[in-house]
GROMACS .gro file of C-alpha atoms in nm:
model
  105
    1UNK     CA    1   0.000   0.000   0.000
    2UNK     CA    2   0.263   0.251   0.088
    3UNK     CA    3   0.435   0.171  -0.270
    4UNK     CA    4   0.074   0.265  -0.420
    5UNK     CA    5   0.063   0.571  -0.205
    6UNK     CA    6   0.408   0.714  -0.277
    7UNK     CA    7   0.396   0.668  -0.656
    8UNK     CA    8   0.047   0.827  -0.679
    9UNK     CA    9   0.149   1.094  -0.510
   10UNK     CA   10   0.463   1.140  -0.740
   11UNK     CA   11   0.267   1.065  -1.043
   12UNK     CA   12  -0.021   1.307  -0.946
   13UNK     CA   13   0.255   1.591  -0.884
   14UNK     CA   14   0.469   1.565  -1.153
   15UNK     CA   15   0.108   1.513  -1.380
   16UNK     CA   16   0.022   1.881  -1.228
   17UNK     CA   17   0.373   2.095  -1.226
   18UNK     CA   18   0.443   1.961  -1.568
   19UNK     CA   19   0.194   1.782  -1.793
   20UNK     CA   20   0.316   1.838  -2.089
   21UNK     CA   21   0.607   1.644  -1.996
   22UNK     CA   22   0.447   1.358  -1.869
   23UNK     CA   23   0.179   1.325  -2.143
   24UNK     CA   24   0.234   1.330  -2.481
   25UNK     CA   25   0.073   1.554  -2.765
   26UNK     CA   26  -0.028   1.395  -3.131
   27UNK     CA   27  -0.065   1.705  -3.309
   28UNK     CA   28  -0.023   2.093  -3.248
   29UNK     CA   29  -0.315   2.197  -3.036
   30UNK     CA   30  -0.458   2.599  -3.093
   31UNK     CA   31  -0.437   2.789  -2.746
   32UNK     CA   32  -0.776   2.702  -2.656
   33UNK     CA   33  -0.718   2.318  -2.688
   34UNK     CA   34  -0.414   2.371  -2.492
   35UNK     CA   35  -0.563   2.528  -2.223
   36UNK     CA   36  -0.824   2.250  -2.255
   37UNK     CA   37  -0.587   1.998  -2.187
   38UNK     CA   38  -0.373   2.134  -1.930
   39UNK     CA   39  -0.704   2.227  -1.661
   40UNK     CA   40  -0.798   1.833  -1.775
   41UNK     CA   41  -0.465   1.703  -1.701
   42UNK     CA   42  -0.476   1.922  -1.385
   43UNK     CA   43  -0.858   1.784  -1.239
   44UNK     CA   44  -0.692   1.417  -1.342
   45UNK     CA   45  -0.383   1.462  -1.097
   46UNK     CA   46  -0.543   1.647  -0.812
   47UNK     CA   47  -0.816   1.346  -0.856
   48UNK     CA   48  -0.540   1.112  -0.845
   49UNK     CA   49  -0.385   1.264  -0.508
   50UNK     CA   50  -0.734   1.231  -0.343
   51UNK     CA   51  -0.735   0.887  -0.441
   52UNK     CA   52  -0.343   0.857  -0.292
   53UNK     CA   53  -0.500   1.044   0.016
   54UNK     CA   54  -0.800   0.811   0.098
   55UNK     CA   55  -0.554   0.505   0.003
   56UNK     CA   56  -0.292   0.645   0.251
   57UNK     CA   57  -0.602   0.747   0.525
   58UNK     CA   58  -0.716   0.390   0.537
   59UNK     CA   59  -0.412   0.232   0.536
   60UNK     CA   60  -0.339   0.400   0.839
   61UNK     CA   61  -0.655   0.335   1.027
   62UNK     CA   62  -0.642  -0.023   0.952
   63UNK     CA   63  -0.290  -0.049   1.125
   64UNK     CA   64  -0.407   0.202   1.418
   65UNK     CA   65  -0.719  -0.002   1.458
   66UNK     CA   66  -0.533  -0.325   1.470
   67UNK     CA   67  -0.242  -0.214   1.708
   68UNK     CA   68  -0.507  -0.011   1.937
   69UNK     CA   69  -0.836  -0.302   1.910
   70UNK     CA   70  -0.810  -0.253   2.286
   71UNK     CA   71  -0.807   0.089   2.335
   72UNK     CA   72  -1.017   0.244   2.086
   73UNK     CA   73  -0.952   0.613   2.243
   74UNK     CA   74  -0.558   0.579   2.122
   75UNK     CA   75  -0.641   0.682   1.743
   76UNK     CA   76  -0.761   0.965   1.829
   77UNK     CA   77  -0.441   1.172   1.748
   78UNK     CA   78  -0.379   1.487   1.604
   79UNK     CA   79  -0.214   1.304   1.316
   80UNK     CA   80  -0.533   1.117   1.311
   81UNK     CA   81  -0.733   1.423   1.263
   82UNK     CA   82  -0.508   1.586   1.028
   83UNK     CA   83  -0.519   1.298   0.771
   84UNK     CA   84  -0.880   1.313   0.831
   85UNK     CA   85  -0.923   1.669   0.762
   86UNK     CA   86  -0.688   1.701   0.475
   87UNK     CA   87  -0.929   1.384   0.323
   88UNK     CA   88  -1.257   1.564   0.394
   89UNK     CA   89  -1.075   1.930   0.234
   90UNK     CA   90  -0.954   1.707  -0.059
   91UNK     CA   91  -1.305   1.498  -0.096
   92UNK     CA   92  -1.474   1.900  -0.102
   93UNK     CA   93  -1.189   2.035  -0.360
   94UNK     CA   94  -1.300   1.706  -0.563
   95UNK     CA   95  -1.633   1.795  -0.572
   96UNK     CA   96  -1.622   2.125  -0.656
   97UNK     CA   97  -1.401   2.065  -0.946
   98UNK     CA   98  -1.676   1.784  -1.064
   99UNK     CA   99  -1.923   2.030  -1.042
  100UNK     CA  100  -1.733   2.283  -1.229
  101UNK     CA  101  -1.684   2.065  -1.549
  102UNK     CA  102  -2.010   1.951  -1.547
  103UNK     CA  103  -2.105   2.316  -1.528
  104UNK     CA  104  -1.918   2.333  -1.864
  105UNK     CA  105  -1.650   2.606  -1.705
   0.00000   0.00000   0.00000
C-alpha cells in the first residue's frame, strides 16, 4: 500500500507541475485546446492525489485499529485528525471541481 501511495502521489505531482512532460501531444493543439488539456490534465492529478490520500487514510486506520483493538480512544491523534481533515478538504476540492466541469466552465 505505501508503494501505491508514494507513486500516486509522485505521479499526481509531476502530472500537475508539468503535464506536458508527462503526457504526450499527437498534433499541435490551438491555445484554446491547450488550455483545454492542461485544466484536464490538472482535475486528473489532483483526482489522483485524493485517491493517494484516501488510500494512505485507510491504510493507516487499519494499522491504528489493529495495534489499538483494545483501546479504541488511542487513534484519536492529532495526526489522526489531520489525515482526516486534509481527506474531507480534498473529498470537497473534488467535488467542486466535478461540479465545475459539469457546469461546462
Amino acid at each position: 500500500m505505501s508503494v501505491v501511495v508514494v507513486t500516486a502521489f509522485a505521479m499526481s505531482g509531476l502530472a500537475f507541475t508539468i503535464p506536458l512532460a508527462v503526457r504526450r501531444i499527437a498534433r499541435p493543439l490551438s491555445t484554446a485546446e491547450l488550455a483545454d488539456f492542461l485544466r484536464g490534465q490538472r482535475v486528473a492529478a489532483t483526482f489522483l492525489a485524493y485517491l493517494a490520500g484516501v488510500t494512505l487514510a485507510l491504510g493507516w486506520q487499519g494499522i491504528w485499529a489493529v495495534e489499538t483493538k483494545r483501546e479504541p480512544k488511542a487513534m484519536r491523534t492529532a495526526f489522526s485528525l489531520a489525515l482526516n481533515t486534509l481527506l474531507l478538504l480534498g473529498g470537497l476540492t473534488v467535488f467542486v471541481l466535478g461540479l465545475s466541469i459539469a457546469a461546462g466552465r
